[in-house]
PDB file of C-alpha atoms in Angstrom:
ATOM      1  CA  UNK A  26     121.150   3.414  95.161  1.00  0.00           C
ATOM      2  CA  UNK A  27     121.868   2.834  98.822  1.00  0.00           C
ATOM      3  CA  UNK A  28     120.030   4.753 101.492  1.00  0.00           C
ATOM      4  CA  UNK A  29     121.509   5.874 104.771  1.00  0.00           C
ATOM      5  CA  UNK A  30     121.032   4.120 108.106  1.00  0.00           C
ATOM      6  CA  UNK A  31     117.942   6.216 108.812  1.00  0.00           C
ATOM      7  CA  UNK A  32     114.944   7.302 106.807  1.00  0.00           C
ATOM      8  CA  UNK A  33     113.097  10.602 106.626  1.00  0.00           C
ATOM      9  CA  UNK A  34     113.847  13.278 109.209  1.00  0.00           C
ATOM     10  CA  UNK A  35     110.139  13.151 110.083  1.00  0.00           C
ATOM     11  CA  UNK A  36     110.793   9.868 111.925  1.00  0.00           C
ATOM     12  CA  UNK A  37     113.585  11.255 114.125  1.00  0.00           C
ATOM     13  CA  UNK A  38     112.871  12.855 117.488  1.00  0.00           C
ATOM     14  CA  UNK A  39     114.843  16.083 117.859  1.00  0.00           C
ATOM     15  CA  UNK A  40     115.027  18.523 120.770  1.00  0.00           C
ATOM     16  CA  UNK A  41     112.400  21.233 120.527  1.00  0.00           C
ATOM     17  CA  UNK A  42     114.015  24.603 119.772  1.00  0.00           C
ATOM     18  CA  UNK A  43     113.429  27.517 122.089  1.00  0.00           C
ATOM     19  CA  UNK A  44     110.720  29.781 120.673  1.00  0.00           C
ATOM     20  CA  UNK A  45     112.150  33.199 119.839  1.00  0.00           C
ATOM     21  CA  UNK A  46     111.035  36.256 117.920  1.00  0.00           C
ATOM     22  CA  UNK A  47     113.496  35.386 115.154  1.00  0.00           C
ATOM     23  CA  UNK A  48     112.213  31.954 114.243  1.00  0.00           C
ATOM     24  CA  UNK A  49     113.901  31.879 110.844  1.00  0.00           C
ATOM     25  CA  UNK A  50     117.431  33.053 110.112  1.00  0.00           C
ATOM     26  CA  UNK A  51     117.482  35.500 107.210  1.00  0.00           C
ATOM     27  CA  UNK A  52     117.874  33.737 103.855  1.00  0.00           C
ATOM     28  CA  UNK A  53     120.780  35.382 102.027  1.00  0.00           C
ATOM     29  CA  UNK A  54     121.672  32.713  99.483  1.00  0.00           C
ATOM     30  CA  UNK A  55     124.856  31.818 101.389  1.00  0.00           C
ATOM     31  CA  UNK A  56     123.213  29.105 103.498  1.00  0.00           C
ATOM     32  CA  UNK A  57     120.008  27.099 103.540  1.00  0.00           C
ATOM     33  CA  UNK A  58     117.527  27.383 106.385  1.00  0.00           C
ATOM     34  CA  UNK A  59     114.457  25.377 107.401  1.00  0.00           C
ATOM     35  CA  UNK A  60     110.881  26.578 107.270  1.00  0.00           C
ATOM     36  CA  UNK A  61     110.786  28.292 103.841  1.00  0.00           C
ATOM     37  CA  UNK A  62     108.639  26.513 101.245  1.00  0.00           C
ATOM     38  CA  UNK A  63     110.630  27.699  98.207  1.00  0.00           C
ATOM     39  CA  UNK A  64     113.906  26.680  99.919  1.00  0.00           C
ATOM     40  CA  UNK A  65     112.736  23.197 100.855  1.00  0.00           C
ATOM     41  CA  UNK A  66     114.534  21.351  98.032  1.00  0.00           C
ATOM     42  CA  UNK A  67     117.940  22.692  99.068  1.00  0.00           C
ATOM     43  CA  UNK A  68     117.206  22.246 102.775  1.00  0.00           C
ATOM     44  CA  UNK A  69     116.247  18.565 102.347  1.00  0.00           C
ATOM     45  CA  UNK A  70     119.227  17.974 100.048  1.00  0.00           C
ATOM     46  CA  UNK A  71     121.506  19.154 102.868  1.00  0.00           C
ATOM     47  CA  UNK A  72     119.517  17.533 105.653  1.00  0.00           C
ATOM     48  CA  UNK A  73     119.772  14.034 104.151  1.00  0.00           C
ATOM     49  CA  UNK A  74     123.546  14.065 104.712  1.00  0.00           C
ATOM     50  CA  UNK A  75     123.026  14.771 108.420  1.00  0.00           C
ATOM     51  CA  UNK A  76     120.599  11.872 108.681  1.00  0.00           C
ATOM     52  CA  UNK A  77     123.074   9.592 106.947  1.00  0.00           C
ATOM     53  CA  UNK A  78     125.914  10.272 109.403  1.00  0.00           C
ATOM     54  CA  UNK A  79     123.912  10.088 112.646  1.00  0.00           C
ATOM     55  CA  UNK A  80     125.103   6.608 113.587  1.00  0.00           C
ATOM     56  CA  UNK A  81     128.706   7.719 113.091  1.00  0.00           C
ATOM     57  CA  UNK A  82     128.091  10.506 115.625  1.00  0.00           C
ATOM     58  CA  UNK A  83     126.448   8.308 118.244  1.00  0.00           C
ATOM     59  CA  UNK A  84     128.130   8.604 121.665  1.00  0.00           C
ATOM     60  CA  UNK A  85     130.826  10.855 120.175  1.00  0.00           C
ATOM     61  CA  UNK A  86     132.117  14.301 121.037  1.00  0.00           C
ATOM     62  CA  UNK A  87     131.239  16.189 117.861  1.00  0.00           C
ATOM     63  CA  UNK A  88     132.303  19.517 116.392  1.00  0.00           C
ATOM     64  CA  UNK A  89     130.265  21.059 113.603  1.00  0.00           C
ATOM     65  CA  UNK A  90     132.633  23.445 111.860  1.00  0.00           C
ATOM     66  CA  UNK A  91     130.488  25.958 110.006  1.00  0.00           C
ATOM     67  CA  UNK A  92     127.170  25.244 111.705  1.00  0.00           C
ATOM     68  CA  UNK A  93     125.052  27.918 109.995  1.00  0.00           C
ATOM     69  CA  UNK A  94     121.468  28.015 111.235  1.00  0.00           C
ATOM     70  CA  UNK A  95     122.137  25.149 113.663  1.00  0.00           C
ATOM     71  CA  UNK A  96     119.558  22.608 112.467  1.00  0.00           C
ATOM     72  CA  UNK A  97     122.221  20.007 111.649  1.00  0.00           C
ATOM     73  CA  UNK A  98     123.956  20.273 115.012  1.00  0.00           C
ATOM     74  CA  UNK A  99     120.539  20.085 116.672  1.00  0.00           C
ATOM     75  CA  UNK A 100     119.871  16.789 114.888  1.00  0.00           C
ATOM     76  CA  UNK A 101     123.317  15.420 115.753  1.00  0.00           C
ATOM     77  CA  UNK A 102     122.725  16.286 119.415  1.00  0.00           C
ATOM     78  CA  UNK A 103     120.023  13.599 119.586  1.00  0.00           C
ATOM     79  CA  UNK A 104     122.723  10.902 119.436  1.00  0.00           C
ATOM     80  CA  UNK A 105     126.062  12.538 120.347  1.00  0.00           C
ATOM     81  CA  UNK A 106     127.627  12.813 123.798  1.00  0.00           C
ATOM     82  CA  UNK A 107     128.296  16.527 123.208  1.00  0.00           C
ATOM     83  CA  UNK A 108     128.058  18.914 120.259  1.00  0.00           C
ATOM     84  CA  UNK A 109     130.092  22.082 119.820  1.00  0.00           C
ATOM     85  CA  UNK A 110     129.422  24.491 116.961  1.00  0.00           C
ATOM     86  CA  UNK A 111     131.786  27.027 115.420  1.00  0.00           C
ATOM     87  CA  UNK A 112     130.667  29.600 112.861  1.00  0.00           C
ATOM     88  CA  UNK A 113     132.208  32.854 111.649  1.00  0.00           C
ATOM     89  CA  UNK A 114     128.929  34.698 111.032  1.00  0.00           C
ATOM     90  CA  UNK A 115     127.759  36.538 114.151  1.00  0.00           C
ATOM     91  CA  UNK A 116     124.081  36.584 113.118  1.00  0.00           C
ATOM     92  CA  UNK A 117     124.122  32.803 112.692  1.00  0.00           C
ATOM     93  CA  UNK A 118     125.843  32.340 116.055  1.00  0.00           C
ATOM     94  CA  UNK A 119     123.308  34.539 117.856  1.00  0.00           C
ATOM     95  CA  UNK A 120     120.424  32.737 116.133  1.00  0.00           C
ATOM     96  CA  UNK A 121     121.765  29.308 117.095  1.00  0.00           C
ATOM     97  CA  UNK A 122     122.303  30.356 120.712  1.00  0.00           C
ATOM     98  CA  UNK A 123     118.711  31.568 120.939  1.00  0.00           C
ATOM     99  CA  UNK A 124     116.997  28.786 119.010  1.00  0.00           C
ATOM    100  CA  UNK A 125     119.083  25.776 120.093  1.00  0.00           C
ATOM    101  CA  UNK A 126     120.195  26.745 123.578  1.00  0.00           C
ATOM    102  CA  UNK A 127     121.354  23.198 124.444  1.00  0.00           C
ATOM    103  CA  UNK A 128     124.227  23.508 121.950  1.00  0.00           C
ATOM    104  CA  UNK A 129     127.634  25.028 122.692  1.00  0.00           C
ATOM    105  CA  UNK A 130     128.552  27.564 120.014  1.00  0.00           C
ATOM    106  CA  UNK A 131     131.584  29.762 119.398  1.00  0.00           C
ATOM    107  CA  UNK A 132     132.009  32.631 116.961  1.00  0.00           C
ATOM    108  CA  UNK A 133     135.426  32.083 115.386  1.00  0.00           C
ATOM    109  CA  UNK A 134     137.370  31.667 112.170  1.00  0.00           C
ATOM    110  CA  UNK A 135     137.418  28.064 110.963  1.00  0.00           C
ATOM    111  CA  UNK A 136     141.161  28.199 110.314  1.00  0.00           C
ATOM    112  CA  UNK A 137     141.703  29.010 114.003  1.00  0.00           C
ATOM    113  CA  UNK A 138     139.317  26.717 115.884  1.00  0.00           C
ATOM    114  CA  UNK A 139     138.954  27.608 119.603  1.00  0.00           C
ATOM    115  CA  UNK A 140     139.461  24.010 120.728  1.00  0.00           C
ATOM    116  CA  UNK A 141     142.385  22.043 122.210  1.00  0.00           C
ATOM    117  CA  UNK A 142     144.451  19.556 120.253  1.00  0.00           C
ATOM    118  CA  UNK A 143     143.029  16.016 120.016  1.00  0.00           C
ATOM    119  CA  UNK A 144     139.782  16.938 121.798  1.00  0.00           C
ATOM    120  CA  UNK A 145     137.146  15.875 119.238  1.00  0.00           C
ATOM    121  CA  UNK A 146     135.935  12.456 118.058  1.00  0.00           C
ATOM    122  CA  UNK A 147     134.094  13.634 114.945  1.00  0.00           C
ATOM    123  CA  UNK A 148     134.223  16.844 112.902  1.00  0.00           C
ATOM    124  CA  UNK A 149     131.212  17.522 110.686  1.00  0.00           C
ATOM    125  CA  UNK A 150     131.716  20.052 107.887  1.00  0.00           C
ATOM    126  CA  UNK A 151     128.772  20.133 105.517  1.00  0.00           C
ATOM    127  CA  UNK A 152     128.415  22.532 102.583  1.00  0.00           C
ATOM    128  CA  UNK A 153     131.106  24.857 103.943  1.00  0.00           C
ATOM    129  CA  UNK A 154     134.516  24.054 102.417  1.00  0.00           C
ATOM    130  CA  UNK A 155     133.481  25.630  99.094  1.00  0.00           C
ATOM    131  CA  UNK A 156     133.043  28.990 100.908  1.00  0.00           C
ATOM    132  CA  UNK A 157     136.560  29.076 102.391  1.00  0.00           C
ATOM    133  CA  UNK A 158     139.538  30.927 100.942  1.00  0.00           C
ATOM    134  CA  UNK A 159     142.163  28.792 102.695  1.00  0.00           C
ATOM    135  CA  UNK A 160     140.780  25.280 102.432  1.00  0.00           C
ATOM    136  CA  UNK A 161     144.068  23.557 103.263  1.00  0.00           C
ATOM    137  CA  UNK A 162     144.492  25.540 106.494  1.00  0.00           C
ATOM    138  CA  UNK A 163     140.996  24.552 107.574  1.00  0.00           C
ATOM    139  CA  UNK A 164     141.558  20.839 106.912  1.00  0.00           C
ATOM    140  CA  UNK A 165     144.807  21.070 108.899  1.00  0.00           C
ATOM    141  CA  UNK A 166     142.829  22.551 111.809  1.00  0.00           C
ATOM    142  CA  UNK A 167     140.392  19.645 111.632  1.00  0.00           C
ATOM    143  CA  UNK A 168     143.351  17.264 111.813  1.00  0.00           C
ATOM    144  CA  UNK A 169     144.699  19.138 114.853  1.00  0.00           C
ATOM    145  CA  UNK A 170     141.502  18.976 116.936  1.00  0.00           C
ATOM    146  CA  UNK A 171     140.656  15.361 116.037  1.00  0.00           C
ATOM    147  CA  UNK A 172     141.749  12.548 118.300  1.00  0.00           C
ATOM    148  CA  UNK A 173     143.733   9.720 116.671  1.00  0.00           C
ATOM    149  CA  UNK A 174     141.174   7.548 114.901  1.00  0.00           C
ATOM    150  CA  UNK A 175     138.694  10.428 114.786  1.00  0.00           C
ATOM    151  CA  UNK A 176     136.675  11.148 111.653  1.00  0.00           C
ATOM    152  CA  UNK A 177     136.123  14.162 109.458  1.00  0.00           C
ATOM    153  CA  UNK A 178     132.728  13.949 107.721  1.00  0.00           C
ATOM    154  CA  UNK A 179     132.643  16.464 104.890  1.00  0.00           C
ATOM    155  CA  UNK A 180     130.139  17.324 102.169  1.00  0.00           C
ATOM    156  CA  UNK A 181     130.354  19.838  99.358  1.00  0.00           C
ATOM    157  CA  UNK A 182     128.715  20.461  95.970  1.00  0.00           C
ATOM    158  CA  UNK A 183     130.280  18.412  93.203  1.00  0.00           C
ATOM    159  CA  UNK A 184     131.933  20.968  90.903  1.00  0.00           C
ATOM    160  CA  UNK A 185     131.299  18.760  87.866  1.00  0.00           C
ATOM    161  CA  UNK A 186     127.512  18.987  88.242  1.00  0.00           C
ATOM    162  CA  UNK A 187     127.132  22.210  90.265  1.00  0.00           C
ATOM    163  CA  UNK A 188     129.161  24.501  87.973  1.00  0.00           C
ATOM    164  CA  UNK A 189     129.607  22.321  84.881  1.00  0.00           C
ATOM    165  CA  UNK A 190     132.386  23.341  82.513  1.00  0.00           C
ATOM    166  CA  UNK A 191     133.489  26.255  84.692  1.00  0.00           C
ATOM    167  CA  UNK A 192     136.516  27.026  86.834  1.00  0.00           C
ATOM    168  CA  UNK A 193     134.688  29.957  88.476  1.00  0.00           C
ATOM    169  CA  UNK A 194     131.737  28.853  90.644  1.00  0.00           C
ATOM    170  CA  UNK A 195     128.253  29.876  89.569  1.00  0.00           C
ATOM    171  CA  UNK A 196     127.337  30.603  93.183  1.00  0.00           C
ATOM    172  CA  UNK A 197     128.814  34.015  94.107  1.00  0.00           C
ATOM    173  CA  UNK A 198     129.287  32.875  97.725  1.00  0.00           C
ATOM    174  CA  UNK A 199     131.619  30.027  96.691  1.00  0.00           C
ATOM    175  CA  UNK A 200     135.369  30.570  96.425  1.00  0.00           C
ATOM    176  CA  UNK A 201     136.474  27.168  95.120  1.00  0.00           C
ATOM    177  CA  UNK A 202     134.356  24.127  94.322  1.00  0.00           C
ATOM    178  CA  UNK A 203     135.830  20.629  94.197  1.00  0.00           C
ATOM    179  CA  UNK A 204     135.383  17.505  92.121  1.00  0.00           C
ATOM    180  CA  UNK A 205     135.862  14.052  93.699  1.00  0.00           C
ATOM    181  CA  UNK A 206     139.579  13.824  92.904  1.00  0.00           C
ATOM    182  CA  UNK A 207     140.239  17.349  94.171  1.00  0.00           C
ATOM    183  CA  UNK A 208     138.446  16.700  97.455  1.00  0.00           C
ATOM    184  CA  UNK A 209     140.354  13.471  97.999  1.00  0.00           C
ATOM    185  CA  UNK A 210     143.654  15.240  97.282  1.00  0.00           C
ATOM    186  CA  UNK A 211     142.816  18.061  99.702  1.00  0.00           C
ATOM    187  CA  UNK A 212     142.163  15.585 102.510  1.00  0.00           C
ATOM    188  CA  UNK A 213     145.098  13.255 101.877  1.00  0.00           C
ATOM    189  CA  UNK A 214     147.592  16.107 101.454  1.00  0.00           C
ATOM    190  CA  UNK A 215     146.697  17.204 105.000  1.00  0.00           C
ATOM    191  CA  UNK A 216     147.500  13.732 106.366  1.00  0.00           C
ATOM    192  CA  UNK A 217     143.995  12.260 106.600  1.00  0.00           C
ATOM    193  CA  UNK A 218     143.070   8.834 105.266  1.00  0.00           C
ATOM    194  CA  UNK A 219     139.950   8.809 103.071  1.00  0.00           C
ATOM    195  CA  UNK A 220     137.862   5.732 103.917  1.00  0.00           C
ATOM    196  CA  UNK A 221     134.538   6.418 102.132  1.00  0.00           C
ATOM    197  CA  UNK A 222     133.647   8.409  99.014  1.00  0.00           C
ATOM    198  CA  UNK A 223     129.915   8.886  98.575  1.00  0.00           C
ATOM    199  CA  UNK A 224     127.600  11.068  96.533  1.00  0.00           C
ATOM    200  CA  UNK A 225     124.109  12.512  96.949  1.00  0.00           C
ATOM    201  CA  UNK A 226     121.767  12.059  93.966  1.00  0.00           C
ATOM    202  CA  UNK A 227     118.094  12.241  93.046  1.00  0.00           C
ATOM    203  CA  UNK A 228     116.094   9.125  93.788  1.00  0.00           C
ATOM    204  CA  UNK A 229     112.951   8.022  91.910  1.00  0.00           C
ATOM    205  CA  UNK A 230     110.523  10.809  92.855  1.00  0.00           C
ATOM    206  CA  UNK A 231     113.029  13.563  92.094  1.00  0.00           C
ATOM    207  CA  UNK A 232     114.009  11.976  88.786  1.00  0.00           C
ATOM    208  CA  UNK A 233     110.325  12.073  87.883  1.00  0.00           C
ATOM    209  CA  UNK A 234     110.208  15.777  88.800  1.00  0.00           C
ATOM    210  CA  UNK A 235     113.268  16.351  86.601  1.00  0.00           C
ATOM    211  CA  UNK A 236     111.260  14.950  83.683  1.00  0.00           C
ATOM    212  CA  UNK A 237     108.159  16.954  84.621  1.00  0.00           C
ATOM    213  CA  UNK A 238     110.062  20.251  84.737  1.00  0.00           C
ATOM    214  CA  UNK A 239     111.817  20.112  81.379  1.00  0.00           C
ATOM    215  CA  UNK A 240     114.706  17.845  82.319  1.00  0.00           C
ATOM    216  CA  UNK A 241     115.955  19.596  85.466  1.00  0.00           C
ATOM    217  CA  UNK A 242     113.941  20.298  88.588  1.00  0.00           C
ATOM    218  CA  UNK A 243     116.907  22.348  89.865  1.00  0.00           C
ATOM    219  CA  UNK A 244     117.029  24.571  86.771  1.00  0.00           C
ATOM    220  CA  UNK A 245     113.272  25.111  86.959  1.00  0.00           C
ATOM    221  CA  UNK A 246     113.672  26.541  90.467  1.00  0.00           C
ATOM    222  CA  UNK A 247     116.683  28.686  89.598  1.00  0.00           C
ATOM    223  CA  UNK A 248     115.123  30.130  86.453  1.00  0.00           C
ATOM    224  CA  UNK A 249     111.986  31.204  88.293  1.00  0.00           C
ATOM    225  CA  UNK A 250     113.940  32.586  91.242  1.00  0.00           C
ATOM    226  CA  UNK A 251     116.070  34.716  88.917  1.00  0.00           C
ATOM    227  CA  UNK A 252     113.024  35.967  87.017  1.00  0.00           C
ATOM    228  CA  UNK A 253     111.739  37.807  90.067  1.00  0.00           C
ATOM    229  CA  UNK A 254     108.229  36.657  89.283  1.00  0.00           C
ATOM    230  CA  UNK A 255     105.983  34.686  91.670  1.00  0.00           C
ATOM    231  CA  UNK A 256     106.426  30.949  91.394  1.00  0.00           C
ATOM    232  CA  UNK A 257     103.585  29.001  89.777  1.00  0.00           C
ATOM    233  CA  UNK A 258     101.604  27.179  92.487  1.00  0.00           C
ATOM    234  CA  UNK A 259     102.463  23.760  91.068  1.00  0.00           C
ATOM    235  CA  UNK A 260     106.231  24.437  91.363  1.00  0.00           C
ATOM    236  CA  UNK A 261     105.875  25.709  94.927  1.00  0.00           C
ATOM    237  CA  UNK A 262     103.858  22.612  95.808  1.00  0.00           C
ATOM    238  CA  UNK A 263     106.408  20.256  94.232  1.00  0.00           C
ATOM    239  CA  UNK A 264     109.294  21.954  96.067  1.00  0.00           C
ATOM    240  CA  UNK A 265     107.461  22.066  99.397  1.00  0.00           C
ATOM    241  CA  UNK A 266     106.693  18.351  99.146  1.00  0.00           C
ATOM    242  CA  UNK A 267     110.330  17.200  98.889  1.00  0.00           C
ATOM    243  CA  UNK A 268     111.525  14.825 101.642  1.00  0.00           C
ATOM    244  CA  UNK A 269     114.974  13.582 102.511  1.00  0.00           C
ATOM    245  CA  UNK A 270     113.799  10.136 101.373  1.00  0.00           C
ATOM    246  CA  UNK A 271     113.656  11.563  97.820  1.00  0.00           C
ATOM    247  CA  UNK A 272     117.480  11.651  97.750  1.00  0.00           C
ATOM    248  CA  UNK A 273     119.859   8.697  97.668  1.00  0.00           C
ATOM    249  CA  UNK A 274     123.419   8.379  98.974  1.00  0.00           C
ATOM    250  CA  UNK A 275     125.699   5.893  97.233  1.00  0.00           C
ATOM    251  CA  UNK A 276     129.302   5.211  96.228  1.00  0.00           C
ATOM    252  CA  UNK A 277     128.232   4.589  92.621  1.00  0.00           C
ATOM    253  CA  UNK A 278     128.794   7.023  89.734  1.00  0.00           C
ATOM    254  CA  UNK A 279     130.461   9.576  91.983  1.00  0.00           C
ATOM    255  CA  UNK A 280     131.256  12.066  89.215  1.00  0.00           C
ATOM    256  CA  UNK A 281     127.535  12.337  88.361  1.00  0.00           C
ATOM    257  CA  UNK A 282     126.502  13.016  91.973  1.00  0.00           C
ATOM    258  CA  UNK A 283     125.089  16.369  93.039  1.00  0.00           C
ATOM    259  CA  UNK A 284     127.000  16.622  96.326  1.00  0.00           C
ATOM    260  CA  UNK A 285     130.052  14.767  97.587  1.00  0.00           C
ATOM    261  CA  UNK A 286     130.097  13.151 101.051  1.00  0.00           C
ATOM    262  CA  UNK A 287     133.519  11.878 102.151  1.00  0.00           C
ATOM    263  CA  UNK A 288     134.726  10.233 105.352  1.00  0.00           C
ATOM    264  CA  UNK A 289     138.368  10.778 106.344  1.00  0.00           C
ATOM    265  CA  UNK A 290     140.185   9.448 109.402  1.00  0.00           C
ATOM    266  CA  UNK A 291     143.067  10.864 111.427  1.00  0.00           C
ATOM    267  CA  UNK A 292     145.744   8.129 111.680  1.00  0.00           C
TER     268      UNK A 292
END
C-alpha cells in the first residue's frame, strides 16, 4: 500500500506547545488526545492522516473545522501560511488556546462558521463529520468559505468496518457513519468535486498484531477497556509502541479500509 508524502511524526519538527497545568485534555471517548499510552493506537491512526495531507496544506490558508485537542492544527501550522481552528466544545477551545497559543481558534457551531465567504484555501475536517447531526449543512458551509479551487480534506471512520452490519453506530458519540459511496454522495450533492478517495489500513506490523491478539488488535483493546480491568502489560506495551508508519494510506480496497480520507475541490 502507498504511504503518504512524509513518514513518522517523529521526523517532523512541530512548534513546542506552551506548558500549562492542563497538559492533557480530558479523555471522554468523543475525541482522541496525545500523551495517553492506552489511547496511542487511536491517536496514531488519526495522526497519520494529518501527516499525509501536510504537503497539500503547504503555503495555504487553512481552516481546521472541528479541531479538538489541537494537535492536528499544530502540525499543519508547520507548513501552512495561517491556520484557523473552529470547535464547538468550550473545554477543547480553551485547551487549544492555552497549549497552542500560535493558533487562531474560535468557539462556534460548524454549520455557522465565523469566516467570510471564499476566504480559505483548504478546509481540514478529520474524524468529525460522523459526530454532526446536520452533515449536509456543514459541507455547504465548507463550500461557502472555500475559495474557488480550494480543497476540503475529510476523514471519517468507514461505516462498513467500524460498525459492521449496523445502521446505528457502535460509538455513542456518533450520529451517522458513512461508507465510501455515502461520503462521495454527501460531497457531490453539495457541489464539490471529489478528486481522491483513499483509505487508512493496517500495514505489516499492525497486521502481525492482529494475528497476535486473536485476529483483531482493535477488538483486543475494546474488550479490555470495557471489562474495567487493568490491561495486561504486554497489551499496553504493544499499544504504546504504535507509530504512524504502522498504518498505510491507499486508494486500493476502499471498502475494507478502517477510515476514509477524501479530497474534494470547490469548482
